[in-house]
Coordinates of C-alpha atoms in Angstrom, one line a residue:
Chain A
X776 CA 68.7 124.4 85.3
X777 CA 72.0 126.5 83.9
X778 CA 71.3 129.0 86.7
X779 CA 70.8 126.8 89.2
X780 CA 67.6 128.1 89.9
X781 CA 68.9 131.4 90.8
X782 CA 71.3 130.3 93.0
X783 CA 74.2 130.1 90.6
X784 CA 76.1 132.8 91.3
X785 CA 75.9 132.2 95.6
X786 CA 77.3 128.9 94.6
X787 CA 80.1 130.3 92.8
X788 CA 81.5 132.7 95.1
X789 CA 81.1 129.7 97.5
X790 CA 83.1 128.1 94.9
X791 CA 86.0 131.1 95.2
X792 CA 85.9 130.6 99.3
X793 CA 86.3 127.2 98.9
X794 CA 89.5 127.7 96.6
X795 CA 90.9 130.3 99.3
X796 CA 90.5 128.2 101.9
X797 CA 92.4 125.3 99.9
X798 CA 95.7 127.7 98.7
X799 CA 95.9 128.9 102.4
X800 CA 95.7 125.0 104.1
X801 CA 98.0 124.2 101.1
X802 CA 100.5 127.0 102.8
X803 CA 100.2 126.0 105.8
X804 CA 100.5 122.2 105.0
X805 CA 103.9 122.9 102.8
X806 CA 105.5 124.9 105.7
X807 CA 104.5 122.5 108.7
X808 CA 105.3 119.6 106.1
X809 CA 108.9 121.3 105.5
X810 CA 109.7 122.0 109.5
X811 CA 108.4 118.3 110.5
X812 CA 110.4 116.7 107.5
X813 CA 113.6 118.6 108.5
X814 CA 113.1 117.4 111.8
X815 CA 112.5 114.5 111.6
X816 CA 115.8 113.6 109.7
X817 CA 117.5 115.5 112.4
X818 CA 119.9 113.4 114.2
X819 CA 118.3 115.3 117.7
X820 CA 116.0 113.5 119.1
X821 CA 114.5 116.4 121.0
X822 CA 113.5 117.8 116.9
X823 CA 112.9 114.3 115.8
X824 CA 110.7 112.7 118.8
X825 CA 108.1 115.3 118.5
X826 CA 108.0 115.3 114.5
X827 CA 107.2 111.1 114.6
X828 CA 104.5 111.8 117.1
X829 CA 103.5 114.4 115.1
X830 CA 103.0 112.3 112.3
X831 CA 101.6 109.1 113.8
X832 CA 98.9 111.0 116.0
X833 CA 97.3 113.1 112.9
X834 CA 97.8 109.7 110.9
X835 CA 95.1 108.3 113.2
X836 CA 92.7 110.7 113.6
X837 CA 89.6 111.4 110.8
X838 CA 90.1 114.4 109.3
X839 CA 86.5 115.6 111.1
X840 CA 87.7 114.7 114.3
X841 CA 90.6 117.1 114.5
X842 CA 88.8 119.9 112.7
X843 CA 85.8 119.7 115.6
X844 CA 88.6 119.8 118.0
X845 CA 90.2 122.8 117.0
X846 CA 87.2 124.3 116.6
X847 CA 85.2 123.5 119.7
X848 CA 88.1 123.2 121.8
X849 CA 90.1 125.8 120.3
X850 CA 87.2 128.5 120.9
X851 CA 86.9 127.0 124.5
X852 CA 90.4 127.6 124.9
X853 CA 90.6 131.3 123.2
X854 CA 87.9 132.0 125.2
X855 CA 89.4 130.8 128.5
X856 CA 92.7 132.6 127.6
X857 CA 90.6 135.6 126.9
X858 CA 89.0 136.0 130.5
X859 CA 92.6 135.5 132.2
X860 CA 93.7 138.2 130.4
X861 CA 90.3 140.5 131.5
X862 CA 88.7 140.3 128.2
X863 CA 84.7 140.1 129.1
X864 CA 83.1 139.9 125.6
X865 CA 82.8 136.5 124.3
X866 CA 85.2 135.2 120.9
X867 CA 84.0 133.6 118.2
X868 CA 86.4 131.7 116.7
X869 CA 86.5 132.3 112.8
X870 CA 85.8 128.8 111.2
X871 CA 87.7 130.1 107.9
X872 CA 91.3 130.3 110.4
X873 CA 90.2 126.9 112.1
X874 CA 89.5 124.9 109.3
X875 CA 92.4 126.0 107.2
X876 CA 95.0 125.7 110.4
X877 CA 93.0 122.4 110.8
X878 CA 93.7 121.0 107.2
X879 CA 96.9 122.8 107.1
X880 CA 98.0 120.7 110.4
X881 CA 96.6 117.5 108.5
X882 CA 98.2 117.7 105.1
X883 CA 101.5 118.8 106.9
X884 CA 102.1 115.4 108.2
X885 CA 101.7 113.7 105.1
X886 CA 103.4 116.3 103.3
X887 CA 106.1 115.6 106.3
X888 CA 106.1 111.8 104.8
X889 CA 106.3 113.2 101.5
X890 CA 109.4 115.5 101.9
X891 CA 111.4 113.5 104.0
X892 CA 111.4 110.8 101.4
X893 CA 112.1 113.7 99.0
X894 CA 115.0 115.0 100.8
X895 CA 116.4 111.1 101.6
X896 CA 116.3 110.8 98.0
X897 CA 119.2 113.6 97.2
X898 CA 122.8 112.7 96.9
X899 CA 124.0 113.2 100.4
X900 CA 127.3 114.1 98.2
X901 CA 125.8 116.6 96.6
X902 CA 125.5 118.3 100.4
X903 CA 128.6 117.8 101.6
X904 CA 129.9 119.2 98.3
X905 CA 127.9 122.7 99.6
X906 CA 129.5 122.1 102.9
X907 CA 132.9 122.1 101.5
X908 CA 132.7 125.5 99.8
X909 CA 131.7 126.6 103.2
X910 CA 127.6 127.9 102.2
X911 CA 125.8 128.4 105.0
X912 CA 122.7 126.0 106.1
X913 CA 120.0 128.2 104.6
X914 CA 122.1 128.6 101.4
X915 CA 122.7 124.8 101.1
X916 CA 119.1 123.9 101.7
X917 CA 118.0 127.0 98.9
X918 CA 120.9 126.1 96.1
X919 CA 120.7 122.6 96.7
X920 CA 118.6 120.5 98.7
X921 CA 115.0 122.0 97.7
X922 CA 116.3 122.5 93.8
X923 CA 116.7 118.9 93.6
X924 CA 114.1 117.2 95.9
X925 CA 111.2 119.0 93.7
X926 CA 111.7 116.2 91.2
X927 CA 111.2 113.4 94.1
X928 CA 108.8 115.2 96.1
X929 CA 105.8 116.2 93.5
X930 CA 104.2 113.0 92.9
X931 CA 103.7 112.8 96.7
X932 CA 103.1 116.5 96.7
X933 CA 100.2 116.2 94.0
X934 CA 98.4 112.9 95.8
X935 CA 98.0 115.2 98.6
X936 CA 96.8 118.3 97.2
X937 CA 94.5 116.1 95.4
X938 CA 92.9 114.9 98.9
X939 CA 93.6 118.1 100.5
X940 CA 91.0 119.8 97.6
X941 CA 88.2 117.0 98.6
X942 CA 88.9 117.3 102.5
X943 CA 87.8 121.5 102.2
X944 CA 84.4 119.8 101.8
X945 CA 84.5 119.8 105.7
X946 CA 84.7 123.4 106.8
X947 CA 81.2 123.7 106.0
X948 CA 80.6 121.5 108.8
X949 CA 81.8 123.8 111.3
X950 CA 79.8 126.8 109.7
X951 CA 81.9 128.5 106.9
X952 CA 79.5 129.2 104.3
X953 CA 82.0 127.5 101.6
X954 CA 80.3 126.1 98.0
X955 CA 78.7 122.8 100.0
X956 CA 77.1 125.2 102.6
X957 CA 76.2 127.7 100.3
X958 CA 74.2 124.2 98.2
X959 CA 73.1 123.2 101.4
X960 CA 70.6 126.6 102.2
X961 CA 69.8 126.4 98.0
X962 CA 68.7 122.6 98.4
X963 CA 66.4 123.4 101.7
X964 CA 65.1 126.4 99.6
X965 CA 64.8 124.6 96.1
X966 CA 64.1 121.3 97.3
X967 CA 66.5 120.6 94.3
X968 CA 69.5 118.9 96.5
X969 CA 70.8 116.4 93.7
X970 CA 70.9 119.7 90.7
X971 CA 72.7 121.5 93.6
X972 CA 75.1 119.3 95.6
X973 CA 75.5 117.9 91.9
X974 CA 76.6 121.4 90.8
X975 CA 79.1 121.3 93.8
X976 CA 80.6 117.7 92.4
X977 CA 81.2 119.2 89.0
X978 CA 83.1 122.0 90.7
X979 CA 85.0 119.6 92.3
X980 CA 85.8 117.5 89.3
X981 CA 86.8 120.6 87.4
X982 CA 89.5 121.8 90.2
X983 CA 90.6 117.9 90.3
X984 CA 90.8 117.7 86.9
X985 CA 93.0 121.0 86.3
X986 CA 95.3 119.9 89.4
X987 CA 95.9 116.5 87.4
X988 CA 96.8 118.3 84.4
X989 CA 98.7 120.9 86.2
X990 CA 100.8 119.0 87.5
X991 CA 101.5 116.1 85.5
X992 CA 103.1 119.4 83.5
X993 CA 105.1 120.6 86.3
X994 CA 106.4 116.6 86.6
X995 CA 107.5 116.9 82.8
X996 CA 109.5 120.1 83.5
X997 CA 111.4 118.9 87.1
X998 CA 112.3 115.9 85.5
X999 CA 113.8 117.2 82.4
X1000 CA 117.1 115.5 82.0
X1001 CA 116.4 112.7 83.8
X1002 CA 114.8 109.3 81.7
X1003 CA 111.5 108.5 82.5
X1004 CA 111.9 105.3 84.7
X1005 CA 112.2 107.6 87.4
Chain B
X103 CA 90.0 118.5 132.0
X104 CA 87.0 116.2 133.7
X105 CA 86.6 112.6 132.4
X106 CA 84.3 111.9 134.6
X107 CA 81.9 112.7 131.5
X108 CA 83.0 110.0 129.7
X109 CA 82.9 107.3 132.4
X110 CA 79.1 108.4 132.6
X111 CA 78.8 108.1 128.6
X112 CA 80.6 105.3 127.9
X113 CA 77.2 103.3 126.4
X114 CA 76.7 105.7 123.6
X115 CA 80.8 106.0 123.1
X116 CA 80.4 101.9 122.7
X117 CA 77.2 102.0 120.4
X118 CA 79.1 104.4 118.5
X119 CA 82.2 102.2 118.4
X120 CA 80.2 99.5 117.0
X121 CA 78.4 101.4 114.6
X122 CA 81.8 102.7 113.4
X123 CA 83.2 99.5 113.2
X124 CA 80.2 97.5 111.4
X125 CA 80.4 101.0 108.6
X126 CA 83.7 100.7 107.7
X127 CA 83.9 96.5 107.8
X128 CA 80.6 96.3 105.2
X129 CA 81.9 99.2 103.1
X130 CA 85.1 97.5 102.7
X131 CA 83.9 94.4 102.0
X132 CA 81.2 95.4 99.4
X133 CA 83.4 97.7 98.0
X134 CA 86.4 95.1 97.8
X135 CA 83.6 92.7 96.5
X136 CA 82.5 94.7 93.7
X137 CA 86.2 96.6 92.6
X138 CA 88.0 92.9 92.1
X139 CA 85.7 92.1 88.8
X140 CA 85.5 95.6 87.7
X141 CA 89.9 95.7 87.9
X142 CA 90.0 92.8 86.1
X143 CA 87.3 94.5 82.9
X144 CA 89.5 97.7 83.1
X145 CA 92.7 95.8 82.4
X146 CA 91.4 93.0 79.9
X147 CA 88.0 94.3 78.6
X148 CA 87.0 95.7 75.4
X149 CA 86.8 99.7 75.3
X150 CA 83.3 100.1 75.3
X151 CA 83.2 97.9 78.6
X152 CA 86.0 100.2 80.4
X153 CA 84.6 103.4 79.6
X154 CA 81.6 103.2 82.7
X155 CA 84.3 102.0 84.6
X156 CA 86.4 104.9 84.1
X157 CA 84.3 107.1 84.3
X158 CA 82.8 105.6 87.8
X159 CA 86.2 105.7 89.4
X160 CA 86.9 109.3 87.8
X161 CA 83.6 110.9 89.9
X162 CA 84.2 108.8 92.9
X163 CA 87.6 109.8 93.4
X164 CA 87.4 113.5 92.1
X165 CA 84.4 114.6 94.3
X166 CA 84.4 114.7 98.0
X167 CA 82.8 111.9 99.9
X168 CA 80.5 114.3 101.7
X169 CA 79.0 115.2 98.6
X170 CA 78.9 112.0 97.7
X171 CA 77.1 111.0 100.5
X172 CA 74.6 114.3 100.5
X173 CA 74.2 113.3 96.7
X174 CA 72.9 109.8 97.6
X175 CA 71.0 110.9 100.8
X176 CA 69.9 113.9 100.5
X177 CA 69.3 114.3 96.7
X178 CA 67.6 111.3 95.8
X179 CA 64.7 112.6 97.7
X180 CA 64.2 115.1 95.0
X181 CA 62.5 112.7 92.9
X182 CA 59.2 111.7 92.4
X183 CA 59.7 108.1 90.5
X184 CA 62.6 107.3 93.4
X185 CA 60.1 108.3 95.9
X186 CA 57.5 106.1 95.1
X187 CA 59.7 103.2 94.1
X188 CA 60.2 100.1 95.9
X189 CA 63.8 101.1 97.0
X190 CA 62.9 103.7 98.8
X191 CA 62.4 102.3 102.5
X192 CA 66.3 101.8 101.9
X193 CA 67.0 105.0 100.5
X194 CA 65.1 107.2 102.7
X195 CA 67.8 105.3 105.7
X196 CA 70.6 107.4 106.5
X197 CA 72.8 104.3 107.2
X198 CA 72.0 103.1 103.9
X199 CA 72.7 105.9 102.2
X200 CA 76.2 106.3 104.0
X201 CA 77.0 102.5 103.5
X202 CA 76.3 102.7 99.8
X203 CA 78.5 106.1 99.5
X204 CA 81.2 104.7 101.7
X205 CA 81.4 101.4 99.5
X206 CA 80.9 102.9 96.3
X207 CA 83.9 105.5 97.1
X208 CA 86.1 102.6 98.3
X209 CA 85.2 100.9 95.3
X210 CA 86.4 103.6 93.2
X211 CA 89.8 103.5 94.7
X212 CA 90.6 100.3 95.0
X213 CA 89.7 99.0 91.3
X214 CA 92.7 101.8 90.8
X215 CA 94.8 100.1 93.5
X216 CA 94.1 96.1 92.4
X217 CA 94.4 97.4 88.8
X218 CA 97.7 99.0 89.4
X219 CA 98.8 95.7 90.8
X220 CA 97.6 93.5 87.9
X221 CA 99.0 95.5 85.7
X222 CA 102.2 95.0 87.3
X223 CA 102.4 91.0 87.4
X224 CA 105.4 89.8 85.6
X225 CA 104.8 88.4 82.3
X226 CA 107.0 85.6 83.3
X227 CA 104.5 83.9 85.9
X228 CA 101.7 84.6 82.7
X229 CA 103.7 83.1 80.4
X230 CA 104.3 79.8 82.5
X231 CA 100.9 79.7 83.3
X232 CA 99.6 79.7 79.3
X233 CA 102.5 77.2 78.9
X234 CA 100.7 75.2 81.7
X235 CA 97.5 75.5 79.6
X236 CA 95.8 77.3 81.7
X237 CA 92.6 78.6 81.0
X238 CA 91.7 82.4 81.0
X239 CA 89.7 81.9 83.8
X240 CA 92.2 79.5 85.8
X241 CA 95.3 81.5 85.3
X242 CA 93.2 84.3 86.7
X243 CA 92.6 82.7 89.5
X244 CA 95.3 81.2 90.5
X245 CA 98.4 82.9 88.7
X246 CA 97.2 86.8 88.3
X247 CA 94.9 87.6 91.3
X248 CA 96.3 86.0 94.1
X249 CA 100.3 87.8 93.3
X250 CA 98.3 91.0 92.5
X251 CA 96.7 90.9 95.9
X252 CA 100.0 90.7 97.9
X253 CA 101.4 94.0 95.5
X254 CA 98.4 95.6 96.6
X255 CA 98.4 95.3 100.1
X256 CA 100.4 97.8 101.4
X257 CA 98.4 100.6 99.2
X258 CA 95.2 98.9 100.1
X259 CA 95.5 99.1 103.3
X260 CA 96.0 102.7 103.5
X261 CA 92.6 102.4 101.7
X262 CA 91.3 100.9 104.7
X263 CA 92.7 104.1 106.9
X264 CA 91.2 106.3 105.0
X265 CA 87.8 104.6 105.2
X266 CA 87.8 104.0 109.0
X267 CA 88.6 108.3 109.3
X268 CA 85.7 108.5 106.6
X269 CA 83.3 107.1 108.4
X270 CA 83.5 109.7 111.0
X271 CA 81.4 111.6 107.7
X272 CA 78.3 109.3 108.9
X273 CA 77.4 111.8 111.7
X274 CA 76.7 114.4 109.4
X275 CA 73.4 112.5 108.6
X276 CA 72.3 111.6 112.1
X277 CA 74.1 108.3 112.3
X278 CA 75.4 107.8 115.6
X279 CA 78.9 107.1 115.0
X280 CA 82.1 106.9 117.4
X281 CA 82.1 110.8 116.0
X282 CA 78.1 111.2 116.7
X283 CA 78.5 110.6 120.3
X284 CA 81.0 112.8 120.7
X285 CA 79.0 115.4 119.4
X286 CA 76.6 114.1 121.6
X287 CA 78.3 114.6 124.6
X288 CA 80.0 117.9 123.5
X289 CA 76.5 119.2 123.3
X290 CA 75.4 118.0 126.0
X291 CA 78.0 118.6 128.7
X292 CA 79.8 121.7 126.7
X293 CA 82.9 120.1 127.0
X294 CA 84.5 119.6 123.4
X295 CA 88.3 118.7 124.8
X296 CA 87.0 115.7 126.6
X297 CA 84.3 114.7 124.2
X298 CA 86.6 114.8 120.7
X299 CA 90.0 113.4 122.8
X300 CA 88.4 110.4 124.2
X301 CA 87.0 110.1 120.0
X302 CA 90.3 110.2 118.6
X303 CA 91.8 108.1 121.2
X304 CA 88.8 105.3 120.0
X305 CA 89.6 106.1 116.4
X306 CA 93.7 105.6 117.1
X307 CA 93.2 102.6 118.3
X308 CA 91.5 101.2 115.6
X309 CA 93.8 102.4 113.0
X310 CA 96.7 100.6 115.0
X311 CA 94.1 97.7 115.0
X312 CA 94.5 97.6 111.4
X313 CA 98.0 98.7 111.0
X314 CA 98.5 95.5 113.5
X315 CA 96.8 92.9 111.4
X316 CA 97.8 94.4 108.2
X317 CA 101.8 93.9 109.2
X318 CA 101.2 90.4 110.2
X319 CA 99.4 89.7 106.9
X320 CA 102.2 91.1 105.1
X321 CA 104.3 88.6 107.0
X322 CA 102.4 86.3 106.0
X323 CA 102.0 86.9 102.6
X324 CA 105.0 88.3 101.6
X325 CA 107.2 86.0 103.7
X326 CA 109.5 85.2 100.6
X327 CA 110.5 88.9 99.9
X328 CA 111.5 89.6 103.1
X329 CA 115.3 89.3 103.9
X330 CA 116.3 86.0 105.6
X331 CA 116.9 85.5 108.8
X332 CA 119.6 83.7 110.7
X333 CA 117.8 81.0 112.0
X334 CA 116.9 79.6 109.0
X335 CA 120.3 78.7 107.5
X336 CA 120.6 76.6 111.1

């Protein structure tokens, strides 16, 4: 039972894949999440406009949905790009890149949501004050604007790691052998499913469970200073 | 891009619309059902009677609901004693299966959302309501649940979002969902722009469905907190 039958050690570096493919959508996420929030606060409506729809479209979409999109339709389109070009042999698209630029593009609209209230919740004063000793947009936003919005940004920030973790689940739909494809070929060998898709839900618990603790640490430390009725 | 796909498909896009749409209603309602009671134990109840409630909510919402689904449909099968039990010409359905993960994950959630909400009631409104003599039962009733229920809506219906998007999970175990078509038609025509637009498109329109109803309920609900209007000083 310990060694899941033999299979303990396939499920763990499953387990490792899985974890990769969650720090890299997690990049992705925090970057698209940064450009749509600044964006979408910009008084341009050519930067803002697209960084609403941005939001509202991925809002309304499952998760699923998007990822078979970018997959199917992405390797259709790579594909189609390909044989303009003269390229003869046929692509496969890597389902580690899609499903992390499809969770990435996910989680960076709520992460958008997340930052701009972060960022609306800094002392506009406190920017002007940069502007007035003449620092330069990137230094304002480094000294500044991202110190400060930390504090008001990782509760929101957490909440979506949290479902970002559970939504990696889904690359094994579209073929990646993560941990929950990696149980899958186990159970149809086995004939074990619940000891090894059970195996998988501890997994799961334990990265939930060191996230939670994680960062209710890092929420002690960025709001040192302040009272906590925050 | 050629639509003229989908205008062939349409049936199977609209049995998979309903199928969606009957999913997500029944999980929400037996998991809304069930997570009202079990709120109510993990804010007034005795240790002992909290600590299977915690720990439900803890697994549901810290594992993945695929898993939680697989769990239920795939690994129940494992067993001899389930096998030959009465239960299992439900548990050897996939919709069953999906319905039961679906409402049991919803559950999870919102006993955290209702018993966020009761735990925020004022102790003003409790303490007029004892003063009333109101029974335990009563001021529940009438004082406790019905004000938590209009804190909880906004987070609740996010809730229902999230439940809509995963039941797009149910075509992973051959239920023919809004997302099964599509996968349906994608394999059959080869033509996965067409076939997963026209799904998100069905599933957009949905969540706005919601989103729609939800705002006027809030209206409705939470017509005293909003700011005044002009007409009504006239």
């Amino acid at each position: 039972m310990f060694t899941l039958y033999g299979y303990g050690h396939t499920i763990l570096v499953g387990a490792l894949l899985t974890l990769e493919v969650c720090f890299a959508s997690l990049a992705v996420a925090v970057l698209l999440g940064m450009l749509g929030a600044l964006s979408k606060l910009s008084p341009r409506l050519l930067l803002s406009l697209p960084a609403k729809l941005y939001t509202t479209v991925v809002r309304g979409i499952p998760d699923l949905v998007l990822m078979l999109i970018v997959f199917y339709g992405g390797q259709m389109a790579v594909n189609a790009i390909a044989e303009k070009i003269g390229h003869e042999e046929y692509i496969d698209v890597n389902p580690f890149i899609a499903g992390v630029l499809t969770i990435g593009f996910i989680f960076g609209a709520y992460m958008t949501e997340t930052f701009r209230g972060a960022i609306l919740a800094v002392n506009p004063g406190q920017l002007e004050a940069g502007r007035a000793y003449g620092m330069t947009g990137l230094q304002i936003f480094s000294r500044i604007l991202l110190p400060q919005m930390m504090r008001h940004a990782l509760p929101g920030f957490g909440n979506n790691w949290l479902v970002l973790t559970k939504a990696t689940a889904l690359v094994s739909i579209i073929g990646l052998n993560d941990m929950v494809q990696r149980a899958s070929l186990a159970a149809g060998a086995t004939h074990k499913p619940f000891v090894l898709y059970g195996a998988v839900a501890v997994n799961y618990l334990l990265l939930t469970t060191v996230s939670i603790i994680l960062l209710k640490y890092f929420e002690k430390r960025y709001s040192a200073g302040f009272s906590r009725e925050m | 891009m050629d639509f003229s796909i989908i205008q062939e498909s349409w049936p199977i896009y609209f049995d998979g619309l309903v199928t969606t749409v009957w999913l997500t209603v029944a999980a929400l309602v037996i998991g809304l059902l069930l997570a009202v009671p079990l709120a109510v134990v993990r804010v007034q109840g005795g240790a002992l009677a909290q600590a299977p409630i915690r720990a439900f909510v803890y697994f549901f919402r810290g594992t993945p609901l695929l898993i939680q689904m697989f769990l239920i449909y795939y690994g129940l099968g494992q067993f001899q004693w389930m096998q030959q039990s009465v239960l299992w010409s439900l548990f050897s359905e996939a919709w069953f299966c999906a319905l039961l993960a679906f409402a049991l994950n919803t559950c999870a959630y919102s006993v955290e959302i209702i018993r966020g909400a009761i735990v925020a009631t004022s102790p003003g409104e409790i303490e007029a309501a004892r003063a009333c003599g109101m029974s335990r039962m009563l001021m529940l009733w009438r004082i406790i649940l019905p004000s938590a229920f209009r804190r909880a809506l906004p987070a609740y219906s996010n809730e229902m979002i999230f439940m809509l998007h995963g039941t797009a999970l149910a075509s992973t175990v051959t239920i023919v969902d809004i997302t099964g078509a599509a996968r349906i038609i994608q394999s059959r025509y080869y033509s996965p722009w067409e076939a997963f637009l026209t799904a998100a498109l069905l599933y957009m329109c949905l969540t706005f469905t919601i989103v729609f109803f939800v705002r006027r309920l809030e209206k409705h609900w939470q017509g005293h907190l909003l700011p005044a209007r002009v007409s009504d000083f006239e």
